[in-house]
mmCIF file of C-alpha atoms in Angstrom:
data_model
loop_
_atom_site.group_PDB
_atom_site.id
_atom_site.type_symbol
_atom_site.label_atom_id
_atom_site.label_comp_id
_atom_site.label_asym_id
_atom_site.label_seq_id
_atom_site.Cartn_x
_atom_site.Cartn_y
_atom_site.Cartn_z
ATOM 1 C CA UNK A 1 0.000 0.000 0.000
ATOM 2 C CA UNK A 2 1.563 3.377 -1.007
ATOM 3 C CA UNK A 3 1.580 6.305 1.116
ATOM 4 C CA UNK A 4 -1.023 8.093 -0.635
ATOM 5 C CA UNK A 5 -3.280 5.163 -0.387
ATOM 6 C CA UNK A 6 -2.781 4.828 3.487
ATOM 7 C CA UNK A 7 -3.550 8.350 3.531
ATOM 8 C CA UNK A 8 -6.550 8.308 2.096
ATOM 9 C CA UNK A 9 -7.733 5.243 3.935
ATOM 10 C CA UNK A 10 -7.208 6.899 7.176
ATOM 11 C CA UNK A 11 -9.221 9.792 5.920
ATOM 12 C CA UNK A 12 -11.895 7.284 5.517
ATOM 13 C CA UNK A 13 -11.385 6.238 9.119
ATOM 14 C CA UNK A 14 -11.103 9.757 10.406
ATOM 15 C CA UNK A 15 -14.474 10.645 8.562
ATOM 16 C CA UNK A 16 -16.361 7.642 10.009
ATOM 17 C CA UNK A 17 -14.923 8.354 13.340
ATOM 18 C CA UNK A 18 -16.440 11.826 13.176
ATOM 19 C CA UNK A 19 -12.936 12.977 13.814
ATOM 20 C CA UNK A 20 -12.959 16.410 12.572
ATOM 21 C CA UNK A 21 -9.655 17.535 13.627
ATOM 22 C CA UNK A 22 -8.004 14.755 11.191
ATOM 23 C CA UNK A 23 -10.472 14.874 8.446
ATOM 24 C CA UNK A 24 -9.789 18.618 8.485
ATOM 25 C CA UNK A 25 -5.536 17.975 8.494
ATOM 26 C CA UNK A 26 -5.829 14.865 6.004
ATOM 27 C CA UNK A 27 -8.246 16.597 3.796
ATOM 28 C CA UNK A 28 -5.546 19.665 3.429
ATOM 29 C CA UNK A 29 -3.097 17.157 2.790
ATOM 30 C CA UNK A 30 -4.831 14.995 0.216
ATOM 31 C CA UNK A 31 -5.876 18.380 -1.802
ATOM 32 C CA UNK A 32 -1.678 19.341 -2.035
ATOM 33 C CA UNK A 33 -1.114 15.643 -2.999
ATOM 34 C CA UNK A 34 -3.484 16.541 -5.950
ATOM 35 C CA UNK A 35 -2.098 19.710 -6.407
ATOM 36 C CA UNK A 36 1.522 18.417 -6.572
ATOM 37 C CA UNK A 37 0.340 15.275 -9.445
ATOM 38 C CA UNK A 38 -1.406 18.218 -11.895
ATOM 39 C CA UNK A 39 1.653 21.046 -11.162
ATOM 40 C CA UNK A 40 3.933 21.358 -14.135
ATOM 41 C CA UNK A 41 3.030 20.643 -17.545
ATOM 42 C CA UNK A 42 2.169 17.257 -17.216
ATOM 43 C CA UNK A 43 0.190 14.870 -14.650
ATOM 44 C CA UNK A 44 2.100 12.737 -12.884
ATOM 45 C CA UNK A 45 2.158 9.634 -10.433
ATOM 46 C CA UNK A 46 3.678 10.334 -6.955
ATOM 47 C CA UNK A 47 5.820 8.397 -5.427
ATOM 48 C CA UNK A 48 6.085 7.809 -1.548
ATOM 49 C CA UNK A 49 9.068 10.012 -1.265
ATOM 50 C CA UNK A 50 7.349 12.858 -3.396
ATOM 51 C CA UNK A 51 4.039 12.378 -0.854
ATOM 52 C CA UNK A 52 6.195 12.601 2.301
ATOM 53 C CA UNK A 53 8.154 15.471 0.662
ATOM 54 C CA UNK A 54 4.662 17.317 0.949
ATOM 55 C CA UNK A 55 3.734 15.879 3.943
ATOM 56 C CA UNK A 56 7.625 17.397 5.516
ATOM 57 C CA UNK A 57 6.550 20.401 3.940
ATOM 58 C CA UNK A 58 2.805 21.225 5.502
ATOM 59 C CA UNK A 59 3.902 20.012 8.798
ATOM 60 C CA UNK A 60 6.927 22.666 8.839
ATOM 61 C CA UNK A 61 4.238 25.294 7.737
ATOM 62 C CA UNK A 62 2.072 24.002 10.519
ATOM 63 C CA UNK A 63 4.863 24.556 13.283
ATOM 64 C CA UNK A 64 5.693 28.337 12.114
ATOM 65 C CA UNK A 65 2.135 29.082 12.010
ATOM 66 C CA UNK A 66 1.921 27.472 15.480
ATOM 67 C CA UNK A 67 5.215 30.058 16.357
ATOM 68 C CA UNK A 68 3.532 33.240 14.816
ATOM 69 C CA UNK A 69 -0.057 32.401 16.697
ATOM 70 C CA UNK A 70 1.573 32.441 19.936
ATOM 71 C CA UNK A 71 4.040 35.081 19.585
ATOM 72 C CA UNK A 72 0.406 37.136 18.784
ATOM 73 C CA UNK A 73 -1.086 35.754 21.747
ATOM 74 C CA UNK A 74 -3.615 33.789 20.099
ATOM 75 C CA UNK A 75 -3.201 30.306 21.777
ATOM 76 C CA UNK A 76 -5.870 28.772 20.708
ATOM 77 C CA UNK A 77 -5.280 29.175 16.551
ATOM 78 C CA UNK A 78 -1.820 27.719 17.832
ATOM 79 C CA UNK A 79 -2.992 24.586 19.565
ATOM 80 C CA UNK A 80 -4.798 23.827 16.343
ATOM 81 C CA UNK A 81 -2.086 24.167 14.360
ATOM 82 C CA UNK A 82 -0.109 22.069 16.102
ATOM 83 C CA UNK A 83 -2.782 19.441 16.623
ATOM 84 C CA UNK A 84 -2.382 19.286 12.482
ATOM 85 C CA UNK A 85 1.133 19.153 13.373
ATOM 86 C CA UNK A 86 0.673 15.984 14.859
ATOM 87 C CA UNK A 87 -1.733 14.215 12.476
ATOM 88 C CA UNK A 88 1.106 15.308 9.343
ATOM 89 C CA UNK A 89 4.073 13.345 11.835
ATOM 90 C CA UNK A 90 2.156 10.074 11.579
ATOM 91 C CA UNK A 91 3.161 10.278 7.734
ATOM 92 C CA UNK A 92 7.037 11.135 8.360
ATOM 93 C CA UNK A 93 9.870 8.796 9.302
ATOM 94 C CA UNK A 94 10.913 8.632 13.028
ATOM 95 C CA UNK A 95 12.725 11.649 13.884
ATOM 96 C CA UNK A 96 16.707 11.392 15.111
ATOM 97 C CA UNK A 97 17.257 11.918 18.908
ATOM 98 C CA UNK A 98 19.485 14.487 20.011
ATOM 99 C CA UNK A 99 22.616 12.112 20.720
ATOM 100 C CA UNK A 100 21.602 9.806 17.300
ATOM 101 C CA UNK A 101 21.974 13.292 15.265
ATOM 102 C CA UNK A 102 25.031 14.195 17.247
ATOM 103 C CA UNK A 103 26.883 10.459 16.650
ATOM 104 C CA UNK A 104 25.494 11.034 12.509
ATOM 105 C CA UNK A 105 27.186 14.379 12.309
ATOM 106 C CA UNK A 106 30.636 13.381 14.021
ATOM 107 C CA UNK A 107 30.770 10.218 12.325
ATOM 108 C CA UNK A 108 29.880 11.432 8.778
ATOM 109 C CA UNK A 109 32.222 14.668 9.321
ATOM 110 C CA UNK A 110 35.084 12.385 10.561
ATOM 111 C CA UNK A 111 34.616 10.820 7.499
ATOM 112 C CA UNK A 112 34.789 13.600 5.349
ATOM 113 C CA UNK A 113 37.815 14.983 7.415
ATOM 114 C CA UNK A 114 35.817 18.331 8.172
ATOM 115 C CA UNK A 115 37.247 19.763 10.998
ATOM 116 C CA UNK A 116 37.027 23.730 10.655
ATOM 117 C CA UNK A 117 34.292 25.983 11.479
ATOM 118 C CA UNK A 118 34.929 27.795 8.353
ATOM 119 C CA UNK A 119 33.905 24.836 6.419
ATOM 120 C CA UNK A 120 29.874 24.757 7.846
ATOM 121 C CA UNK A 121 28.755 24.326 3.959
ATOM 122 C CA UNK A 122 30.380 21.371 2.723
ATOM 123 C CA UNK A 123 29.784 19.920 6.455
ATOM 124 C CA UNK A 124 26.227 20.551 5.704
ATOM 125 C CA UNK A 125 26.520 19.223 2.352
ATOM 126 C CA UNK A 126 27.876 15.907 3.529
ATOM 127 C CA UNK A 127 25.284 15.303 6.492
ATOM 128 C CA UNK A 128 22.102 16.176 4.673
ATOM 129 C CA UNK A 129 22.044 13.340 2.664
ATOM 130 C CA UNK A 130 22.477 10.726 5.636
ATOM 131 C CA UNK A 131 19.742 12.564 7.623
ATOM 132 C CA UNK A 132 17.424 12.117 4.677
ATOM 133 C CA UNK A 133 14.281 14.469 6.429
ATOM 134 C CA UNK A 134 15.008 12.660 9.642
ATOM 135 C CA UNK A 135 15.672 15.691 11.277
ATOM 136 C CA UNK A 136 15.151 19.791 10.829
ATOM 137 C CA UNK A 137 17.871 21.936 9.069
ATOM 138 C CA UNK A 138 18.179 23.947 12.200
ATOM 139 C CA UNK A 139 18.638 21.026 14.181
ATOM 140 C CA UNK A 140 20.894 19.715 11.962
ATOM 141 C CA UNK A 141 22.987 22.991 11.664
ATOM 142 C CA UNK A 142 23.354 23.313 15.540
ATOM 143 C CA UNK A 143 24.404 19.936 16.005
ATOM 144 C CA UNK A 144 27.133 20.399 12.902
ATOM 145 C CA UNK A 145 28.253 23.634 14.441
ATOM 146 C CA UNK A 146 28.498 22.194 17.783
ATOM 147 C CA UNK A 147 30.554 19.392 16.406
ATOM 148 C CA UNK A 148 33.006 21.805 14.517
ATOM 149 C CA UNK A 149 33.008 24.048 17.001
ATOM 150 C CA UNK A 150 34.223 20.918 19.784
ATOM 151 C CA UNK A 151 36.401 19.621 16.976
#
């Protein structure tokens, strides 16, 4: 069963279970999955990696729309946006732990030989493709900074 398809099944679920809060989030999502397959000049088939590329993508919007709510003091706009938050992470891989990111970066930039701060770009280029959306850029930045900074 693809992504897409599992999506759309729990929709079904979430709709039968009168669970508004996840019809709402998977409906939002299933509409950008369609957007996505008709953008460009011609349709196209997604694949899982395309779907959770969009899935990555309206979850980060989610969590800065969650930041701006409650730097304006409306709480309750935030809570929902982060409850959409939540439905979006059941669709994304399991997300590195602190000390797993920290052991990535130092292994991969040992590997690489990276050792000076002045080199934070190619670091970056050599970790992002072992995180693979496992973890945020920021995250990932920090913990290569934090690495060069110690190394």
């Amino acid at each position: 069963m693809s992504l897409e398809d599992r999506i759309r099944a729990d929709l079904t679920t979430a709709m039968r279970e009168r669970d508004k809060g996840r019809t709402s989030a998977l409906r939002m999502l299933i509409a950008a999955i369609g957007e996505e397959k008709v953008a460009g000049e011609a349709a196209r088939e997604l694949t899982d990696d395309d779907v959770e590329g969009i899935v990555r993508r309206l979850a980060k919007q989610r969590s800065e729309a969650a930041e701006a709510y409650r730097e304006a003091g409306r709480d309750e706009q935030a809570a929902s946006e982060l409850a959409e938050r939540e439905v979006l992470a059941v669709y994304l891989p399991q997300q590195l732990g602190e000390d797993e990111l920290a052991a990535l970066v130092a292994e991969t930039l040992d590997a690489e030989g990276i050792t000076d701060a002045s080199q934070m770009g190619p670091a970056m280029k050599a970790v992002q493709p072992k995180v693979a959306g496992r973890a945020e850029g920021k995250a990932v930045a920090a913990a290569v900074r934090a690495h060069l900074a110690g190394g």
